[in-house]
Amino acid sequence: GLQRINSARLAANNTKKAQHLPARRPRRARAVHCSATPSTTDDLSSSERLQKVLSRLGVGSRRACELLITSGRISVNGQPTTALGTRVNPTHDQISLDGTLLTATGRPTRWVALHKPRGYVSTVTDNRGRPSVLDLIPSARTDGLVPVGRLDVASTGLLLLTNELAMVHMLTHPSYSHAKEYRVAVRGPRLRLPQVEKLRSGVRLREEARVGRPSRVVVTAPCEVEMVGYADSVSHLVMVLREGRKRQIRRMVA
């Protein structure tokens, strides 16, 4: 078991000809920035694609969030948006799913430490109808709780939930490189030092294709791995990661 302007150009052959040309409008940028307050340079630099923010909030996988956006179920600051290029500032913008606010503006802050059992998904919704960790906590949906990070359905362990969106962003965004510790059991022959060193230095994984991006091979970031025991054909590891890819540890030790 276990536990991220377009500038307009006026073309003219000579100055006289250019004087008679109508001014061309700047081409509209593909990405749309949504903000409840006037944008500043800092706002733009901290904005992210909407589907990434939704995924980090535990709404679903990146692909599932893209489908929610294109189907018109997501609103930003009260306005429905269907553009996958929409950018939001997760600490300022109000994001809603089917009219239910996902951000915690105006609500009392609430934190919950949950020992996630096996068989529950760490998302707000699940298109396969599996039970969510929110079903284990009274008033979780009413209070706008979202998981801080994610454990896959077969994993158990500590999972934080909160309605404090800014802290979710700070604790889960890769740029902050927060350490996450996992206790991992790998069935089979005892893992040898070269195998442990490979886990530490980085493993090649294939990332699935997403909208607008083909499948690709990535190398996991260096991590801490300690072999703490071997019994009953199971190698017991402690792994400390500072990134979070889909089912990363299971794929690394497969």
XYZ file of N, CA and C in Angstrom:
762
model
N 0.804 -1.179 0.000
C 0.000 0.000 0.000
C 0.851 1.247 0.000
N 0.289 2.407 -0.373
C 1.016 3.664 -0.353
C 0.127 4.895 -0.413
N 0.785 5.675 -0.236
C 0.185 6.956 -0.444
C 0.933 7.597 -1.663
N 1.302 22.424 -11.989
C 1.869 23.640 -12.726
C 1.226 24.812 -14.581
N 2.137 39.499 -25.204
C 0.869 39.921 -25.800
C 1.199 40.197 -27.203
N 0.352 39.298 -27.018
C 0.622 39.320 -28.432
C 0.670 40.758 -28.908
N 1.685 41.182 -29.634
C 1.774 42.566 -30.107
C 1.322 42.616 -31.552
N 0.638 43.731 -31.932
C 0.207 43.905 -33.309
C 1.340 44.512 -34.107
N 1.464 44.111 -35.336
C 2.514 44.658 -36.197
C 1.845 45.278 -37.415
N 2.202 46.538 -37.712
C 1.685 47.222 -38.890
C 2.725 47.084 -39.986
N 2.299 46.503 -41.109
C 3.220 46.306 -42.216
C 2.951 47.370 -43.278
N 3.990 48.010 -43.776
C 3.850 49.009 -44.842
C 5.125 49.041 -45.655
N 4.976 49.222 -46.953
C 6.162 49.287 -47.803
C 6.870 50.626 -47.703
N 6.128 51.680 -47.436
C 6.737 52.980 -47.277
C 5.830 53.830 -46.399
N 6.335 54.953 -45.946
C 5.617 55.791 -44.990
C 4.327 56.330 -45.576
N 4.362 56.732 -46.846
C 3.165 57.319 -47.458
C 2.045 56.298 -47.536
N 2.403 55.089 -47.930
C 1.399 54.042 -48.044
C 0.834 53.688 -46.676
N 1.701 53.710 -45.684
C 1.271 53.354 -44.333
C 0.270 54.352 -43.787
N 0.349 55.652 -44.222
C -0.560 56.664 -43.719
C -2.000 56.397 -44.127
N -2.191 55.649 -45.237
C -3.544 55.395 -45.728
C -4.077 54.043 -45.279
N -3.264 53.309 -44.558
C -3.713 52.006 -44.090
C -4.472 52.157 -42.779
N -5.607 51.490 -42.624
C -6.309 51.528 -41.330
C -5.493 50.791 -40.276
N -5.570 51.308 -39.055
C -4.817 50.668 -37.968
C -5.358 49.271 -37.726
N -4.474 48.304 -37.672
C -4.870 46.929 -37.445
C -5.000 46.669 -35.946
N -6.082 46.033 -35.588
C -6.277 45.724 -34.175
C -5.300 44.643 -33.739
N -4.811 44.759 -32.481
C -3.940 43.702 -31.968
C -4.682 42.366 -31.941
N -3.971 41.299 -32.290
C -4.580 39.978 -32.260
C -4.903 39.595 -30.834
N -6.081 39.040 -30.625
C -6.507 38.686 -29.282
C -5.694 37.508 -28.771
N -5.238 37.624 -27.542
C -4.468 36.541 -26.946
C -5.375 35.353 -26.695
N -4.844 34.146 -26.821
C -5.641 32.946 -26.608
C -6.055 32.795 -25.156
N -5.136 33.043 -24.245
C -5.435 32.867 -22.827
C -6.231 34.049 -22.308
N -7.266 33.760 -21.538
C -8.107 34.791 -20.964
C -7.844 34.833 -19.465
N -7.443 35.997 -18.961
C -7.192 36.120 -17.523
C -8.437 36.648 -16.843
N -8.915 35.931 -15.850
C -10.100 36.323 -15.104
C -9.686 36.735 -13.712
N -10.137 37.891 -13.297
C -9.788 38.336 -11.947
C -10.904 39.185 -11.388
N -11.145 39.010 -10.074
C -12.189 39.795 -9.424
C -11.740 41.224 -9.197
N -10.438 41.466 -9.247
C -9.884 42.800 -9.067
C -9.005 43.122 -10.252
N -8.697 44.412 -10.500
C -7.849 44.752 -11.627
C -6.537 43.983 -11.579
N -6.109 43.472 -12.752
C -4.904 42.659 -12.815
C -3.673 43.508 -12.618
N -2.707 42.945 -11.928
C -1.402 43.560 -11.798
C -0.382 42.609 -12.392
N 0.845 43.057 -12.490
C 1.894 42.174 -13.007
C 2.016 40.937 -12.144
N 1.912 41.072 -10.815
C 1.994 39.931 -9.930
C 0.851 38.963 -10.161
N -0.382 39.500 -10.408
C -1.528 38.641 -10.665
C -1.278 37.770 -11.887
N -0.790 38.397 -12.959
C -0.562 37.671 -14.192
C 0.510 36.618 -14.026
N 1.559 36.937 -13.284
C 2.642 35.985 -13.122
C 2.224 34.803 -12.265
N 1.212 34.990 -11.385
C 0.781 33.901 -10.519
C -0.468 33.206 -11.045
N -0.975 33.613 -12.209
C -2.157 32.973 -12.766
C -1.784 31.633 -13.384
N -2.788 30.747 -13.439
C -2.582 29.410 -13.986
C -3.782 29.039 -14.833
N -3.609 28.020 -15.660
C -4.733 27.524 -16.437
C -5.797 26.962 -15.496
N -7.032 27.235 -15.840
C -8.150 26.886 -14.977
C -8.196 25.391 -14.683
N -7.930 24.550 -15.693
C -8.019 23.113 -15.462
C -6.963 22.616 -14.471
N -5.806 23.286 -14.418
C -4.776 22.909 -13.451
C -5.224 23.244 -12.033
N -5.831 24.416 -11.874
C -6.305 24.820 -10.555
C -7.421 23.889 -10.083
N -8.355 23.563 -10.979
C -9.447 22.661 -10.617
C -8.922 21.295 -10.197
N -7.953 20.789 -10.936
C -7.380 19.492 -10.603
C -6.711 19.517 -9.242
N -5.979 20.607 -8.944
C -5.306 20.718 -7.654
C -6.314 20.833 -6.513
N -7.503 21.383 -6.803
C -8.542 21.506 -5.791
C -9.273 20.182 -5.552
N -8.880 19.149 -6.282
C -9.487 17.849 -6.070
C -10.778 17.637 -6.834
N -11.081 18.499 -7.805
C -12.314 18.349 -8.570
C -12.271 17.080 -9.410
N -11.113 16.746 -9.927
C -10.960 15.555 -10.754
C -9.621 15.575 -11.446
N -9.417 14.637 -12.341
C -8.183 14.617 -13.118
C -8.151 15.822 -14.054
N -6.974 16.117 -14.604
C -6.873 17.253 -15.521
C -7.823 17.085 -16.703
N -7.877 15.884 -17.233
C -8.758 15.641 -18.388
C -10.224 15.818 -18.000
N -10.609 15.302 -16.827
C -11.997 15.449 -16.377
C -12.348 16.919 -16.177
N -11.396 17.704 -15.665
C -11.638 19.138 -15.460
C -11.788 19.867 -16.785
N -11.036 19.456 -17.787
C -11.176 20.061 -19.111
C -12.577 19.815 -19.671
N -13.110 18.623 -19.439
C -14.469 18.315 -19.894
C -15.506 19.139 -19.151
N -15.284 19.369 -17.856
C -16.199 20.209 -17.075
C -16.222 21.637 -17.618
N -15.036 22.129 -18.010
C -14.948 23.494 -18.534
C -15.671 23.601 -19.866
N -15.349 22.708 -20.807
C -15.932 22.800 -22.148
C -17.436 22.537 -22.148
N -17.929 21.842 -21.119
C -19.372 21.599 -21.044
C -20.122 22.725 -20.344
N -19.402 23.772 -19.906
C -20.041 24.946 -19.337
C -20.431 24.835 -17.876
N -19.848 23.877 -17.157
C -20.225 23.670 -15.760
C -19.374 24.491 -14.786
N -18.350 25.169 -15.299
C -17.455 25.950 -14.444
C -17.692 27.442 -14.668
N -17.749 28.197 -13.568
C -17.865 29.652 -13.640
C -16.706 30.282 -12.881
N -16.236 31.420 -13.382
C -15.176 32.183 -12.727
C -15.714 33.578 -12.441
N -15.724 33.944 -11.183
C -16.265 35.234 -10.759
C -17.686 35.451 -11.270
N -18.493 34.373 -11.229
C -19.889 34.444 -11.615
C -20.164 34.325 -13.096
N -19.108 34.215 -13.922
C -19.289 34.143 -15.365
C -18.916 32.750 -15.879
N -19.833 32.061 -16.571
C -19.496 30.750 -17.137
C -18.343 30.878 -18.133
N -17.466 29.904 -18.136
C -16.355 29.913 -19.075
C -16.195 28.537 -19.688
N -15.987 28.496 -20.992
C -15.801 27.218 -21.685
C -14.452 27.160 -22.395
N -13.620 28.174 -22.192
C -12.326 28.242 -22.885
C -11.246 27.537 -22.066
N -10.578 26.566 -22.670
C -9.525 25.847 -21.962
C -8.306 26.728 -21.703
N -8.187 27.836 -22.421
C -7.060 28.738 -22.202
C -7.268 29.730 -21.072
N -8.440 29.682 -20.419
C -8.727 30.628 -19.340
C -7.704 30.510 -18.226
N -7.193 31.649 -17.780
C -6.233 31.680 -16.675
C -6.869 32.358 -15.476
N -6.591 31.841 -14.304
C -7.152 32.390 -13.075
C -6.052 32.542 -12.037
N -6.300 33.435 -11.098
C -5.418 33.574 -9.949
C -6.091 32.851 -8.789
N -5.577 31.708 -8.367
C -6.284 30.886 -7.378
C -6.443 31.524 -6.015
N -5.710 32.603 -5.732
C -5.859 33.261 -4.430
C -6.867 34.407 -4.469
N -7.326 34.819 -5.663
C -8.253 35.942 -5.783
C -9.580 35.567 -6.434
N -9.546 34.721 -7.448
C -10.741 34.451 -8.243
C -11.677 33.459 -7.558
N -12.972 33.658 -7.772
C -13.996 32.766 -7.229
C -14.391 31.773 -8.312
N -14.201 30.500 -8.030
C -14.435 29.439 -9.009
C -15.584 28.574 -8.522
N -16.554 28.311 -9.413
C -17.733 27.535 -9.031
C -17.918 26.349 -9.969
N -18.436 25.259 -9.421
C -18.811 24.073 -10.184
C -20.309 23.867 -10.032
N -21.042 23.938 -11.143
C -22.497 23.781 -11.114
C -23.145 24.726 -10.107
N -22.602 25.950 -9.988
C -23.156 26.945 -9.096
C -22.676 26.864 -7.663
N -21.910 25.814 -7.317
C -21.384 25.662 -5.960
C -19.978 26.222 -5.904
N -19.760 27.177 -4.997
C -18.471 27.837 -4.890
C -17.418 26.856 -4.385
N -16.298 26.759 -5.121
C -15.196 25.899 -4.713
C -14.203 26.636 -3.832
N -14.147 27.952 -3.968
C -13.258 28.739 -3.121
C -14.010 29.165 -1.866
N -13.256 29.563 -0.862
C -13.854 29.728 0.467
C -14.084 31.174 0.874
N -14.240 32.059 -0.111
C -14.419 33.470 0.213
C -15.627 33.679 1.125
N -15.428 34.352 2.258
C -16.528 34.671 3.154
C -16.945 33.562 4.087
N -16.300 32.387 4.022
C -16.655 31.287 4.903
C -15.646 31.166 6.036
N -16.087 30.643 7.192
C -15.118 30.355 8.254
C -14.104 29.320 7.765
N -12.854 29.537 8.081
C -11.817 28.600 7.663
C -11.971 27.285 8.418
N -11.842 26.195 7.696
C -11.959 24.871 8.312
C -10.868 23.962 7.770
N -10.224 23.219 8.680
C -9.216 22.228 8.319
C -9.612 20.888 8.927
N -9.392 19.818 8.176
C -9.671 18.473 8.659
C -8.477 17.579 8.332
N -8.016 16.810 9.326
C -6.987 15.786 9.112
C -7.696 14.437 9.091
N -7.643 13.755 7.954
C -8.382 12.509 7.755
C -7.418 11.374 7.444
N -7.634 10.225 8.078
C -6.908 9.032 7.655
C -7.729 8.382 6.552
N -7.283 8.576 5.323
C -8.050 8.096 4.174
C -8.041 6.570 4.115
N -9.221 5.957 4.073
C -9.275 4.501 3.916
C -9.170 4.099 2.446
N -8.890 2.839 2.224
C -8.834 2.314 0.860
C -10.242 2.318 0.260
N -10.321 2.602 -1.043
C -11.610 2.550 -1.727
C -12.288 3.885 -1.933
N -11.679 4.971 -1.434
C -12.248 6.312 -1.598
C -11.343 7.144 -2.499
N -11.959 7.946 -3.378
C -11.178 8.835 -4.241
C -10.935 10.157 -3.523
N -9.805 10.774 -3.824
C -9.443 12.056 -3.190
C -9.837 13.213 -4.086
N -11.046 13.167 -4.610
C -11.548 14.224 -5.472
C -12.939 14.632 -5.023
N -13.368 15.812 -5.462
C -14.699 16.307 -5.106
C -15.774 15.526 -5.850
N -15.506 15.189 -7.121
C -16.447 14.428 -7.937
C -15.709 13.263 -8.579
N -16.457 12.271 -9.028
C -15.864 11.122 -9.712
C -16.824 10.642 -10.787
N -16.345 10.613 -12.027
C -17.237 10.249 -13.133
C -17.565 8.754 -13.156
N -16.936 7.975 -12.282
C -17.239 6.548 -12.200
C -18.114 6.216 -10.987
N -18.526 7.261 -10.265
C -19.450 7.055 -9.162
C -18.846 6.452 -7.913
N -17.524 6.481 -7.783
C -16.894 5.927 -6.586
C -17.049 6.897 -5.415
N -17.059 6.377 -4.177
C -17.222 7.270 -3.020
C -16.034 8.203 -2.864
N -16.306 9.421 -2.398
C -15.285 10.443 -2.206
C -14.954 10.585 -0.728
N -13.732 11.048 -0.448
C -13.358 11.313 0.944
C -14.268 12.357 1.566
N -14.891 13.211 0.754
C -15.812 14.202 1.293
C -17.040 13.545 1.921
N -17.370 12.322 1.472
C -18.520 11.621 2.032
C -18.270 11.178 3.469
N -17.010 11.197 3.911
C -16.655 10.748 5.258
C -16.720 11.874 6.287
N -16.886 13.115 5.825
C -16.793 14.276 6.721
C -18.116 15.034 6.726
N -18.753 15.187 7.879
C -20.016 15.943 7.947
C -19.829 17.377 7.434
N -20.758 17.821 6.626
C -20.801 19.198 6.101
C -19.594 19.537 5.232
N -18.886 18.544 4.730
C -17.691 18.822 3.928
C -18.035 19.631 2.680
N -19.078 19.261 1.996
C -19.443 19.961 0.765
C -20.057 21.323 1.077
N -20.848 21.392 2.122
C -21.451 22.670 2.509
C -20.377 23.692 2.872
N -19.329 23.232 3.556
C -18.251 24.119 3.985
C -17.206 24.346 2.897
N -17.368 23.702 1.741
C -16.450 23.927 0.634
C -15.084 23.284 0.807
N -15.023 22.153 1.534
C -13.738 21.499 1.740
C -13.242 20.854 0.445
N -11.930 20.925 0.236
C -11.287 20.243 -0.878
C -10.041 19.545 -0.350
N -9.633 18.432 -0.968
C -8.421 17.741 -0.520
C -7.172 18.557 -0.832
N -6.204 18.506 0.081
C -4.904 19.139 -0.144
C -3.991 18.048 -0.716
N -3.887 18.012 -2.033
C -3.161 16.922 -2.663
C -4.087 15.744 -2.889
N -3.488 14.586 -3.190
C -4.308 13.451 -3.586
C -3.604 12.140 -3.261
N -4.402 11.175 -2.788
C -3.970 9.782 -2.666
C -4.882 8.964 -3.566
N -4.317 8.007 -4.306
C -5.168 7.266 -5.233
C -6.108 6.342 -4.468
N -7.054 5.775 -5.189
C -8.166 5.071 -4.560
C -7.705 3.879 -3.731
N -6.586 3.252 -4.082
C -6.110 2.072 -3.359
C -5.173 2.419 -2.208
N -4.853 3.681 -2.009
C -3.888 4.092 -0.995
C -4.590 4.529 0.285
N -3.867 4.427 1.398
C -4.367 4.879 2.691
C -3.361 5.844 3.297
N -3.827 6.666 4.254
C -2.897 7.550 4.942
C -3.483 8.919 5.206
N -2.637 9.805 5.752
C -3.068 11.154 6.128
C -3.414 11.985 4.905
N -4.572 12.616 4.967
C -5.006 13.529 3.917
C -5.618 14.750 4.585
N -5.122 15.932 4.249
C -5.681 17.175 4.770
C -6.766 17.683 3.828
N -7.799 18.272 4.395
C -8.850 18.923 3.623
C -9.098 20.289 4.231
N -9.388 21.273 3.385
C -9.625 22.627 3.867
C -10.451 23.406 2.858
N -10.971 24.547 3.303
C -11.624 25.475 2.376
C -10.783 26.754 2.228
N -9.537 26.687 2.654
C -8.624 27.833 2.540
C -7.797 27.675 1.260
N -8.316 28.204 0.173
C -7.756 27.968 -1.148
C -6.315 28.419 -1.273
N -5.974 29.555 -0.689
C -4.607 30.056 -0.804
C -3.606 29.065 -0.236
N -3.969 28.410 0.880
C -3.075 27.429 1.477
C -3.005 26.156 0.645
N -4.120 25.779 0.025
C -4.087 24.621 -0.882
C -3.089 24.878 -1.997
N -3.143 26.088 -2.538
C -2.223 26.469 -3.613
C -0.773 26.396 -3.146
N -0.483 26.933 -1.967
C 0.885 26.968 -1.462
C 1.409 25.572 -1.108
N 0.537 24.705 -0.654
C 0.975 23.378 -0.236
C 1.101 22.387 -1.389
N 0.427 22.648 -2.502
C 0.415 21.663 -3.588
C 1.121 22.106 -4.856
N 1.333 23.419 -5.033
C 1.971 23.861 -6.274
C 3.428 23.399 -6.307
N 3.876 22.820 -7.438
C 5.246 22.290 -7.525
C 6.332 23.315 -7.224
N 6.068 24.600 -7.471
C 7.105 25.615 -7.277
C 7.517 25.744 -5.813
N 6.649 25.304 -4.876
C 6.982 25.407 -3.458
C 7.776 24.200 -2.956
N 7.780 23.114 -3.707
C 8.603 21.927 -3.414
C 8.447 21.415 -1.991
N 7.215 21.322 -1.509
C 7.004 20.778 -0.174
C 7.244 19.267 -0.175
N 7.897 18.775 0.870
C 8.206 17.346 0.973
C 6.980 16.565 1.433
N 6.758 15.399 0.814
C 5.662 14.503 1.197
C 6.252 13.116 1.415
N 5.991 12.560 2.584
C 6.578 11.269 2.952
C 5.560 10.143 2.781
N 6.011 9.039 2.196
C 5.158 7.878 1.966
C 5.855 6.627 2.491
N 5.072 5.734 3.073
C 5.556 4.408 3.428
C 5.053 3.448 2.358
N 5.978 2.764 1.720
C 5.675 1.990 0.520
C 6.030 0.525 0.738
N 5.128 -0.372 0.364
C 5.375 -1.815 0.424
C 5.402 -2.360 -1.000
N 6.520 -2.974 -1.378
C 6.698 -3.504 -2.731
C 6.820 -5.020 -2.652
N 5.845 -5.734 -3.207
C 5.880 -7.189 -3.174
C 6.850 -7.731 -4.218
N 7.531 -8.827 -3.863
C 8.466 -9.458 -4.781
C 9.821 -9.647 -4.132
N 10.824 -9.963 -4.949
C 12.173 -10.131 -4.412
C 12.659 -8.854 -3.728
N 13.558 -9.015 -2.784
C 14.094 -7.870 -2.052
C 14.730 -6.873 -3.019
N 14.382 -5.595 -2.870
C 14.973 -4.571 -3.718
C 16.458 -4.428 -3.400
N 17.278 -4.369 -4.441
C 18.717 -4.238 -4.272
C 19.117 -2.773 -4.355
N 20.350 -2.499 -3.928
C 20.831 -1.120 -3.884
C 20.735 -0.416 -5.234
N 21.123 -1.062 -6.366
C 20.987 -0.367 -7.659
C 19.552 0.058 -7.968
N 18.573 -0.778 -7.552
C 17.177 -0.425 -7.784
C 16.762 0.764 -6.922
N 17.228 0.779 -5.680
C 16.926 1.900 -4.786
C 17.576 3.180 -5.314
N 18.820 3.068 -5.788
C 19.519 4.247 -6.327
C 18.799 4.796 -7.554
N 18.236 3.907 -8.362
C 17.493 4.358 -9.546
C 16.258 5.157 -9.130
N 15.565 4.671 -8.084
C 14.411 5.412 -7.579
C 14.833 6.791 -7.092
N 15.994 6.851 -6.434
C 16.475 8.125 -5.892
C 16.829 9.113 -6.996
N 17.471 8.639 -8.046
C 17.992 9.547 -9.077
C 16.948 9.954 -10.101
N 15.913 9.128 -10.309
C 14.864 9.479 -11.269
C 14.500 8.316 -12.167
N 13.205 8.148 -12.408
C 12.688 7.047 -13.209
C 11.944 7.627 -14.409
N 12.120 7.024 -15.560
C 11.413 7.463 -16.765
C 9.970 6.967 -16.726
N 9.031 7.904 -16.864
C 7.606 7.582 -16.871
C 6.956 8.179 -18.113
N 5.979 7.482 -18.646
C 5.228 8.034 -19.784
C 3.978 8.721 -19.271
N 3.847 10.007 -19.577
C 2.673 10.788 -19.198
C 1.626 10.670 -20.300
N 0.373 10.467 -19.910
C -0.690 10.308 -20.895
C -0.968 11.604 -21.629
N -1.521 11.471 -22.809
C -1.849 12.642 -23.625
C -2.979 13.426 -22.991
N -2.956 14.752 -23.186
C -4.019 15.633 -22.732
C -4.449 16.496 -23.896
N -5.515 17.252 -23.693
C -5.994 18.146 -24.745
C -4.881 19.124 -25.113
N -4.483 19.127 -26.373
C -3.462 20.049 -26.843
C -2.044 19.612 -26.548
N -1.862 18.416 -25.966
C -0.505 17.957 -25.679
C -0.411 16.460 -25.855
N 0.517 15.988 -26.685
C 0.639 14.541 -26.912
C 1.268 13.837 -25.714
N 1.207 12.520 -25.741
C 1.874 11.725 -24.711
C 3.373 12.003 -24.756
N 4.028 11.952 -23.591
C 5.453 12.252 -23.537
C 6.104 11.457 -22.417
N 7.425 11.331 -22.492
C 8.197 10.640 -21.464
C 8.880 11.685 -20.590
N 8.754 11.538 -19.263
C 9.372 12.453 -18.314
C 10.245 11.643 -17.358
N 11.157 12.328 -16.699
C 11.988 11.707 -15.674
C 11.606 12.306 -14.332
N 11.309 11.470 -13.364
C 10.911 11.972 -12.056
C 12.060 12.722 -11.396
N 11.714 13.673 -10.554
C 12.723 14.456 -9.847
C 13.430 13.584 -8.811
N 14.686 13.890 -8.500
C 15.387 13.141 -7.444
C 14.586 13.158 -6.150
N 14.602 12.041 -5.438
C 13.842 11.941 -4.196
C 14.624 11.132 -3.168
N 14.154 11.181 -1.933
C 14.785 10.424 -0.855
C 14.124 9.056 -0.759
N 14.927 8.007 -0.719
C 14.407 6.649 -0.598
C 15.246 5.897 0.426
N 14.576 5.309 1.408
C 15.274 4.531 2.426
C 14.634 3.162 2.537
N 15.461 2.103 2.452
C 14.992 0.741 2.640
C 14.947 0.463 4.148
N 13.767 0.211 4.693
C 13.640 0.061 6.147
C 13.365 -1.371 6.574
N 13.181 -2.287 5.625
C 12.961 -3.668 6.029
C 12.513 -4.543 4.882
N 12.578 -5.857 5.124
C 12.100 -6.832 4.147
C 11.563 -8.022 4.915
N 10.317 -8.376 4.677
C 9.696 -9.511 5.355
C 8.535 -10.024 4.526
N 8.374 -11.343 4.538
C 7.253 -11.980 3.825
C 7.183 -11.539 2.368
N 8.356 -11.507 1.723
C 8.448 -11.145 0.297
C 7.956 -9.719 0.021
N 8.117 -8.825 0.986
C 7.719 -7.433 0.804
C 8.877 -6.523 1.230
N 9.304 -5.651 0.321
C 10.302 -4.627 0.644
C 9.581 -3.405 1.179
N 10.031 -2.921 2.325
C 9.394 -1.757 2.947
C 10.308 -0.539 2.763
N 9.747 0.517 2.152
C 10.502 1.728 1.846
C 9.854 2.929 2.503
N 10.666 3.943 2.761
C 10.169 5.279 3.075
C 10.654 6.190 1.955
N 9.706 6.840 1.266
C 10.038 7.706 0.136
C 9.555 9.121 0.424
N 10.403 10.099 0.136
C 10.052 11.513 0.318
C 10.125 12.192 -1.043
N 8.972 12.639 -1.547
C 8.872 13.274 -2.861
C 8.584 14.758 -2.720
N 9.027 15.528 -3.703
C 8.722 16.960 -3.757
C 7.989 17.317 -5.047
N 7.392 16.341 -5.665
C 6.535 16.551 -6.824
C 5.399 15.544 -6.722
N 4.395 15.690 -7.557
C 3.256 14.787 -7.478
C 2.651 14.510 -8.831
N 3.079 13.413 -9.454
C 2.491 12.995 -10.720
C 1.439 11.917 -10.455
N 0.587 11.701 -11.425
C -0.501 10.744 -11.272
C 0.044 9.353 -10.964
N -0.403 8.776 -9.842
C 0.009 7.433 -9.415
C 1.525 7.271 -9.488
N 2.259 8.310 -9.101
C 3.697 8.354 -9.344
C 4.456 7.200 -8.679
N 4.236 6.986 -7.387
C 5.028 5.964 -6.693
C 4.705 4.574 -7.220
N 3.449 4.270 -7.464
C 3.091 2.966 -8.009
C 3.778 2.725 -9.355
N 3.846 3.763 -10.172
C 4.500 3.615 -11.477
C 6.011 3.525 -11.332
N 6.581 4.226 -10.355
C 8.021 4.179 -10.164
C 8.512 2.791 -9.729
N 7.737 2.123 -8.875
C 8.188 0.836 -8.333
C 7.627 -0.356 -9.116
N 6.834 -0.088 -10.159
C 6.241 -1.190 -10.929
C 7.315 -2.026 -11.611
